[in-house]
Every structure is written in C-alpha cells, then in structure tokens.
Amino acid sequence: MTRVRTRTLLIAGVLLALVLAGFVSYYASQSPDGLEKVSADKGIDAKEQDHQLKDGPLADYSVKGVHNERLSGGLAGVIGVGATLLVGTGVFWLVRKRSPGTDPAGARTADSGAGTGA
Amino acid sequence: MHIPNGFIDGPVSAGAAVVAVAGIAVGLRGARRELDERTAPLAGLVAAFVFAVQMLNFPVAGGTSGHLLGGTLAAILVGPYTGVLCVAVVLLMQGLFFADGGLTALGLNITIMGIVTVVVGYGLFRLALGLLPARHSSVPIAAFVGALVSVPAAACVFTGFYAIGGTTDVSIGKVAGAMIGVHVLIGIGEAIITAATVSSVLAVRPDLVHGARGLARPLELRSAGGTR
C-alpha cells in the first residue's frame, strides 16, 4: 500500500472536511435527529428554552444575511470546519509533548524524527 | 443528540458540567502523552472532520435522522484522552457559534457525547481488538463494535440524566425504550462511518492510527540501507 506523507494526509483530510461541510451537508437528512424525535413524540421538550445565542450570525448552521440556502449552509459549514481546525490544532499544539531540544531556552530543535515519514 | 436548554434541570446540568470539566482536565493531562509534533495537527484535523461529519444527518427509520457522534472514531485515531478533547472542542464550537446544543446543557452534552462515547466505544474497541487476531485487519472490525455500542450507551446515559433531572414528567421506561431503540439504529451508521474512516487512514498511514499501535504490520521491502 502506498504510504502518503503526513502533510499530504493532513491537506487531503482538511479538503475532505471542507467538501463534506460546505457542499455535501446540503444533501443531509432534514428529519429531526433521534433525540429531537423522541423528545417531540414523548413530550420531553415541553419546557425547552431557546438557545442563548439563537440570533447569532451562524445560528442553526446558516450565515445571517445570506439568503441562498445552499450558499448559507455551505458557508456556515466551511467556517465551522475552519474554526474547529484552528481551535483544535491550537489546543493540541499547546498540550503536546515537547521533544528534547525544543525547550524555551532557545536550544536548537533536534529534529531527529525527520525522514521517518513526515 | 445535542440536548437543548430546559430538558434537564439546573442542578443536574450543573452536576454534569462538573463531570465534563473533570473529564476535560483528565483529557488534557492524558493527551500530553498522546500528542507530539506529528500527531497534534492530526488531532486538530480529527476535530474538524468530526464537526463536518456531524452535519451529515443520515435517515434512519420513520422520519428520524442521526449523525456521527465521533467519540469512538477520534479515540481510535488519536487516542482516548485526545478523543474526549476533540469532541469537547466540536461541541463548544457548535454551542457557541451555531446555537446547536444549549449552553446550559453544554456539560451534559460533553459528558454524554464526549466522555461516555469515548469510554464505552474505545473500551469496547480495545476489548474486541484483544479477542481478534493481532493484525491490522482486525482494527476496523473492533472499531465497528465500539462505535456501534457507543451510541445506545450515550442514549442510556441521557435517560439516566433525564430520570434524575428531567423537567417534564414522562415515564422513564418510555424514554429509555424510545431513546435506546432509535439510537441502536443510529449506532449502525456510526459504526459504518467509524470503520470506513479508520480503514482509510490505516490503508495509507497505519503508523498514525493510535488504536493500531503495537500490532503486527505487513512486511515491507527495504533496501539494505533501510530506505524504501
């Protein structure tokens, strides 16, 4: 099996996520999800309260002011993927194990891992 | 399965928030061992991928849909501690920007969709992998099993929270039956997506699948110098 470079895999994965959220999501089922359906059928939702940010610019996966449904939902999806990628990568980058030699004292990076697939 | 505001009362929602914060704290500690320069960007991608696939509701029986929860998938790809954090980031973005999942219910949602799916889904994945032959082709099968059960498990825990803090008076038996029934079906979708995604990454970069570490890898031809 062909081994792909880490960078290639990351770029392909991001593109796939963008296509799924930005384009394919338009074709997703509009039916209520399991919890929504059960709640409505059984009356669990009788005391449901509005979301605190229900009038936000991206509420319900549509961009406020963009009236074309496909464009609005797709744009919201792309923004969501981008924002999740940024926040997620940021958190994980801060949490990660520092390899020896990358301490903040300014020591040279000992990139001994180079060539092992990255 | 995003719980809106008002389904579960304040004290139980607050209790779940404490559980969620504790889970995230444990996740942050454990993720340090799972993440390095190479896998940290991959974990960010996994979070973004889970966000994207959660938008793709698929139809199940009777005018009902379901979507990926993603805890089992994230845990197998990047490790269980990081997996909890991946789902928590997704739920935080959805709650803050997309009005999906009440902010009062954020702790409930992180507990149910982040912690429960990872603990049950990844736990069963490890168990199944231990029973299967120790090779890469066993990983998607074990992933299928873990993901399949993680979704009704999440529905069970929702029912538990409803039983102690529900704001309406519906019989617990009815809630449990309906929630578990429909989420068994949604679990099949979760299992298919999880197994397919794990297989795809496994096919191109088995070394990047956290859950496949330590398994026999297929023989590889190398030159005498070790290059491929």
XYZ file of C-alpha atoms in Angstrom:
346
model
C 0.000 0.000 0.000
C 1.241 3.460 -0.841
C 2.411 5.445 2.117
C 1.470 9.088 1.907
C 3.339 11.895 3.586
C 1.847 13.329 6.777
C 1.418 16.713 5.150
C -0.413 15.167 2.185
C -2.738 13.303 4.540
C -3.467 16.474 6.524
C -4.209 18.538 3.416
C -6.423 15.798 1.939
C -8.273 15.472 5.256
C -8.916 19.206 5.536
C -10.153 19.354 1.932
C -12.455 16.396 2.554
C -13.872 18.031 5.708
C -14.441 21.290 3.792
C -16.253 19.489 0.958
C -18.407 17.491 3.389
C -19.385 20.529 5.493
C -19.500 23.026 2.649
C -21.206 21.013 -0.077
C -22.404 17.532 0.907
C -24.169 18.853 4.045
C -26.830 20.405 1.781
C -27.989 16.892 0.965
C -28.124 15.710 4.595
C -31.413 14.485 6.007
C -33.629 17.309 7.284
C -35.571 14.966 9.578
C -35.278 15.512 13.334
C -32.459 13.528 14.928
C -33.055 10.697 17.403
C -33.251 12.909 20.494
C -35.376 15.592 18.769
C -37.845 12.984 17.506
C -38.169 11.146 20.813
C -38.483 14.456 22.705
C -41.266 15.697 20.468
C -43.098 12.337 20.472
C -42.948 11.854 24.243
C -43.232 15.480 25.332
C -39.770 15.777 26.875
C -39.406 19.130 25.138
C -42.401 20.812 26.832
C -40.120 23.073 28.869
C -37.428 23.588 26.258
C -35.912 27.071 26.312
C -34.413 28.994 23.423
C -30.695 28.809 22.838
C -28.935 31.782 24.429
C -27.361 32.651 21.072
C -30.231 31.739 18.759
C -29.899 35.064 16.921
C -26.151 34.700 16.421
C -24.671 35.254 12.950
C -24.204 31.491 12.360
C -27.170 30.133 14.319
C -28.597 26.859 13.004
C -25.747 26.441 10.510
C -26.709 29.314 8.263
C -24.975 32.628 7.739
C -27.198 35.560 8.631
C -27.896 37.764 5.630
C -27.074 35.097 3.044
C -30.451 34.072 1.698
C -29.466 31.351 -0.729
C -29.962 28.250 1.414
C -27.213 26.215 -0.231
C -24.682 29.030 -0.010
C -25.642 29.991 3.536
C -25.400 26.449 4.911
C -22.250 25.659 2.973
C -20.529 28.825 4.140
C -21.501 28.088 7.754
C -20.048 24.595 7.373
C -16.775 25.894 5.941
C -16.476 28.476 8.739
C -17.184 25.757 11.309
C -14.535 23.421 9.904
C -12.006 26.261 9.780
C -12.765 27.422 13.319
C -12.711 23.888 14.746
C -9.439 23.162 12.964
C -7.851 26.339 14.350
C -9.052 25.916 17.926
C -8.436 22.157 17.954
C -4.936 22.362 16.486
C -4.130 25.265 18.803
C -5.164 23.355 21.916
C -3.401 20.151 20.834
C -0.245 22.028 19.876
C -0.081 23.608 23.334
C -0.765 20.293 25.076
C 1.676 18.191 23.037
C 4.765 16.513 24.412
C 7.822 18.666 23.676
C 10.620 16.677 22.139
C 14.044 17.158 23.768
C 15.807 20.162 22.384
C 12.696 22.291 21.849
C 12.732 23.832 25.303
C 12.040 27.549 25.516
C 15.672 28.291 26.355
C 16.193 28.568 22.621
C 18.122 25.362 22.108
C 18.276 24.169 18.519
C 15.489 21.856 17.531
C 16.798 18.309 17.482
C 14.659 17.120 14.601
C 15.745 13.523 14.837
C 12.326 12.422 13.574
C 12.889 13.899 10.112
C 12.691 11.340 7.368
C 10.555 8.919 9.312
C 7.550 9.616 7.219
C 6.888 13.274 7.987
C -28.151 14.152 20.164
C -27.447 17.737 21.250
C -29.510 18.493 24.349
C -31.146 21.929 24.223
C -31.709 24.195 27.227
C -34.571 23.265 29.543
C -34.703 19.476 29.101
C -32.714 18.769 32.266
C -32.979 20.925 35.399
C -30.329 23.327 36.690
C -28.756 21.253 39.480
C -28.303 18.140 37.315
C -26.977 20.254 34.426
C -24.514 21.848 36.846
C -23.506 18.410 38.125
C -22.886 17.270 34.564
C -20.815 20.414 33.965
C -18.581 19.401 36.888
C -18.203 15.919 35.356
C -17.398 17.486 31.981
C -14.766 19.818 33.441
C -13.181 16.901 35.294
C -13.216 14.840 32.078
C -11.555 17.657 30.145
C -8.933 18.052 32.875
C -8.152 14.324 32.726
C -8.119 14.589 28.922
C -5.647 17.476 28.976
C -3.308 15.542 31.279
C -3.514 12.319 29.284
C -3.333 13.971 25.860
C 0.194 15.177 26.663
C 1.365 11.579 26.303
C -0.616 11.013 23.098
C 0.373 14.135 21.174
C 3.670 15.210 19.657
C 4.708 17.487 16.776
C 3.419 14.951 14.285
C 0.108 13.948 15.853
C -1.050 17.331 17.236
C -2.057 18.668 13.779
C -3.688 15.310 13.044
C -5.811 15.668 16.190
C -6.892 19.138 15.041
C -7.923 17.603 11.729
C -9.875 14.855 13.524
C -11.851 17.520 15.434
C -12.616 19.395 12.199
C -13.573 16.135 10.467
C -15.955 15.205 13.296
C -17.515 18.681 13.057
C -18.037 18.227 9.297
C -19.468 14.712 9.508
C -21.809 15.722 12.353
C -23.522 17.992 9.779
C -24.340 14.959 7.629
C -27.537 13.608 9.139
C -28.456 10.262 7.626
C -32.021 8.936 7.620
C -32.973 6.090 9.948
C -36.458 4.620 10.381
C -39.648 6.672 10.465
C -38.846 10.301 9.686
C -35.887 10.304 12.043
C -32.246 11.018 11.306
C -28.976 10.517 13.088
C -25.452 11.769 12.800
C -21.989 10.692 13.851
C -21.075 11.398 17.461
C -17.415 10.716 16.723
C -16.009 9.883 20.161
C -15.013 6.331 19.253
C -13.559 7.448 15.920
C -11.478 10.215 17.468
C -10.241 7.953 20.278
C -9.083 5.231 17.860
C -7.336 7.698 15.548
C -5.597 9.960 18.067
C -6.030 8.307 21.476
C -8.810 8.305 24.084
C -7.683 11.358 26.097
C -7.283 13.429 22.958
C -10.552 11.944 21.667
C -12.522 13.434 24.571
C -10.916 16.805 23.844
C -11.745 16.550 20.108
C -15.456 16.049 20.809
C -15.431 18.745 23.515
C -13.947 21.262 21.047
C -16.596 20.348 18.451
C -19.432 20.713 20.996
C -18.021 24.022 22.221
C -17.911 25.440 18.675
C -21.409 24.156 17.923
C -22.833 25.607 21.139
C -21.067 28.964 20.883
C -21.392 29.703 17.173
C -24.144 27.534 15.707
C -26.729 27.544 18.544
C -26.603 23.738 18.472
C -26.788 22.268 21.963
C -27.863 24.613 24.771
C -25.121 26.437 26.656
C -26.755 25.445 29.951
C -26.636 21.852 28.676
C -23.013 22.025 27.454
C -21.765 19.952 30.393
C -24.424 17.320 29.719
C -23.529 17.219 26.042
C -19.786 16.934 26.690
C -20.376 14.221 29.279
C -22.723 12.181 27.070
C -21.259 12.689 23.595
C -17.619 13.170 24.577
C -16.839 11.181 27.699
C -19.390 8.337 27.518
C -18.803 7.581 23.826
C -15.029 7.533 24.313
C -15.067 5.417 27.486
C -17.588 2.891 26.119
C -16.563 2.990 22.447
C -12.801 2.926 22.985
C -13.088 0.458 25.879
C -15.047 -1.988 23.723
C -12.684 -1.350 20.826
C -9.711 -2.436 22.989
C -11.634 -5.416 24.305
C -12.657 -6.573 20.814
C -9.142 -5.989 19.489
C -7.788 -8.198 22.257
C -10.066 -11.034 21.200
C -9.347 -10.695 17.473
C -6.122 -11.787 15.728
C -3.354 -9.246 16.379
C -3.138 -7.709 12.925
C -4.187 -4.503 11.216
C -7.229 -6.002 9.529
C -8.799 -6.527 12.972
C -8.789 -2.794 13.741
C -11.797 -1.738 11.604
C -13.836 -4.674 12.963
C -13.097 -3.679 16.555
C -13.815 -0.034 15.600
C -17.212 -1.103 14.237
C -18.100 -2.863 17.501
C -17.007 0.036 19.726
C -18.817 2.681 17.664
C -21.968 0.564 17.360
C -22.415 0.282 21.128
C -21.222 3.805 21.992
C -24.374 5.446 20.589
C -27.039 3.483 22.535
C -24.734 3.809 25.568
C -24.934 7.591 25.171
C -28.741 7.279 24.890
C -28.779 5.277 28.152
C -26.817 7.962 29.972
C -29.131 10.646 28.592
C -32.042 8.649 30.013
C -30.232 8.459 33.354
C -29.822 12.248 33.460
C -33.477 12.620 32.462
C -34.529 10.275 35.267
C -32.833 12.400 37.920
C -33.248 15.870 36.425
C -35.870 15.833 33.658
C -38.081 18.960 33.637
C -41.071 17.035 32.307
C -42.898 14.055 33.695
C -42.588 11.286 31.129
C -42.203 7.691 32.315
C -38.570 6.615 32.339
C -39.438 3.308 30.709
C -40.924 5.108 27.705
C -37.950 7.460 27.389
C -35.454 4.614 27.713
C -37.254 2.417 25.181
C -37.624 5.136 22.570
C -34.131 6.602 23.053
C -32.277 3.296 23.037
C -34.358 1.882 20.171
C -33.658 4.710 17.745
C -30.033 5.041 18.835
C -29.317 1.376 18.128
C -30.170 2.232 14.508
C -28.083 5.407 14.556
C -25.262 3.332 16.058
C -25.138 1.268 12.859
C -24.430 4.463 10.902
C -21.826 5.491 13.492
C -20.182 2.059 13.186
C -20.047 2.167 9.362
C -18.578 5.683 9.267
C -16.081 4.873 12.037
C -14.887 1.591 10.488
C -14.629 3.143 6.999
C -12.657 6.154 8.218
C -10.300 4.047 10.347
C -9.700 1.677 7.395
C -8.898 4.582 5.103
C -6.262 6.044 7.413
C -4.953 2.564 8.174
C -4.506 1.895 4.450
C -2.252 4.891 3.865
C -0.630 5.558 7.246
C -1.083 2.721 9.764
C 1.544 4.346 11.993
C -0.790 7.312 12.573
C -3.701 5.224 13.899
C -3.337 5.311 17.683
C -5.502 2.227 18.187
C -3.367 0.133 15.810
C -0.086 0.662 17.661
C 1.737 -2.460 18.666
C 0.069 -4.679 16.079
C 1.992 -6.708 13.530
C 2.468 -4.652 10.419
C 2.573 -6.141 6.945
C 6.107 -6.986 5.767
C 7.776 -4.174 3.919
C 10.541 -4.383 1.344
C 13.509 -2.221 2.190
C 16.906 -1.812 0.632
C 19.992 -2.793 2.588
C 20.372 0.839 3.660
C 16.927 0.855 5.197
C 15.377 3.206 2.631
C 12.159 2.278 0.873
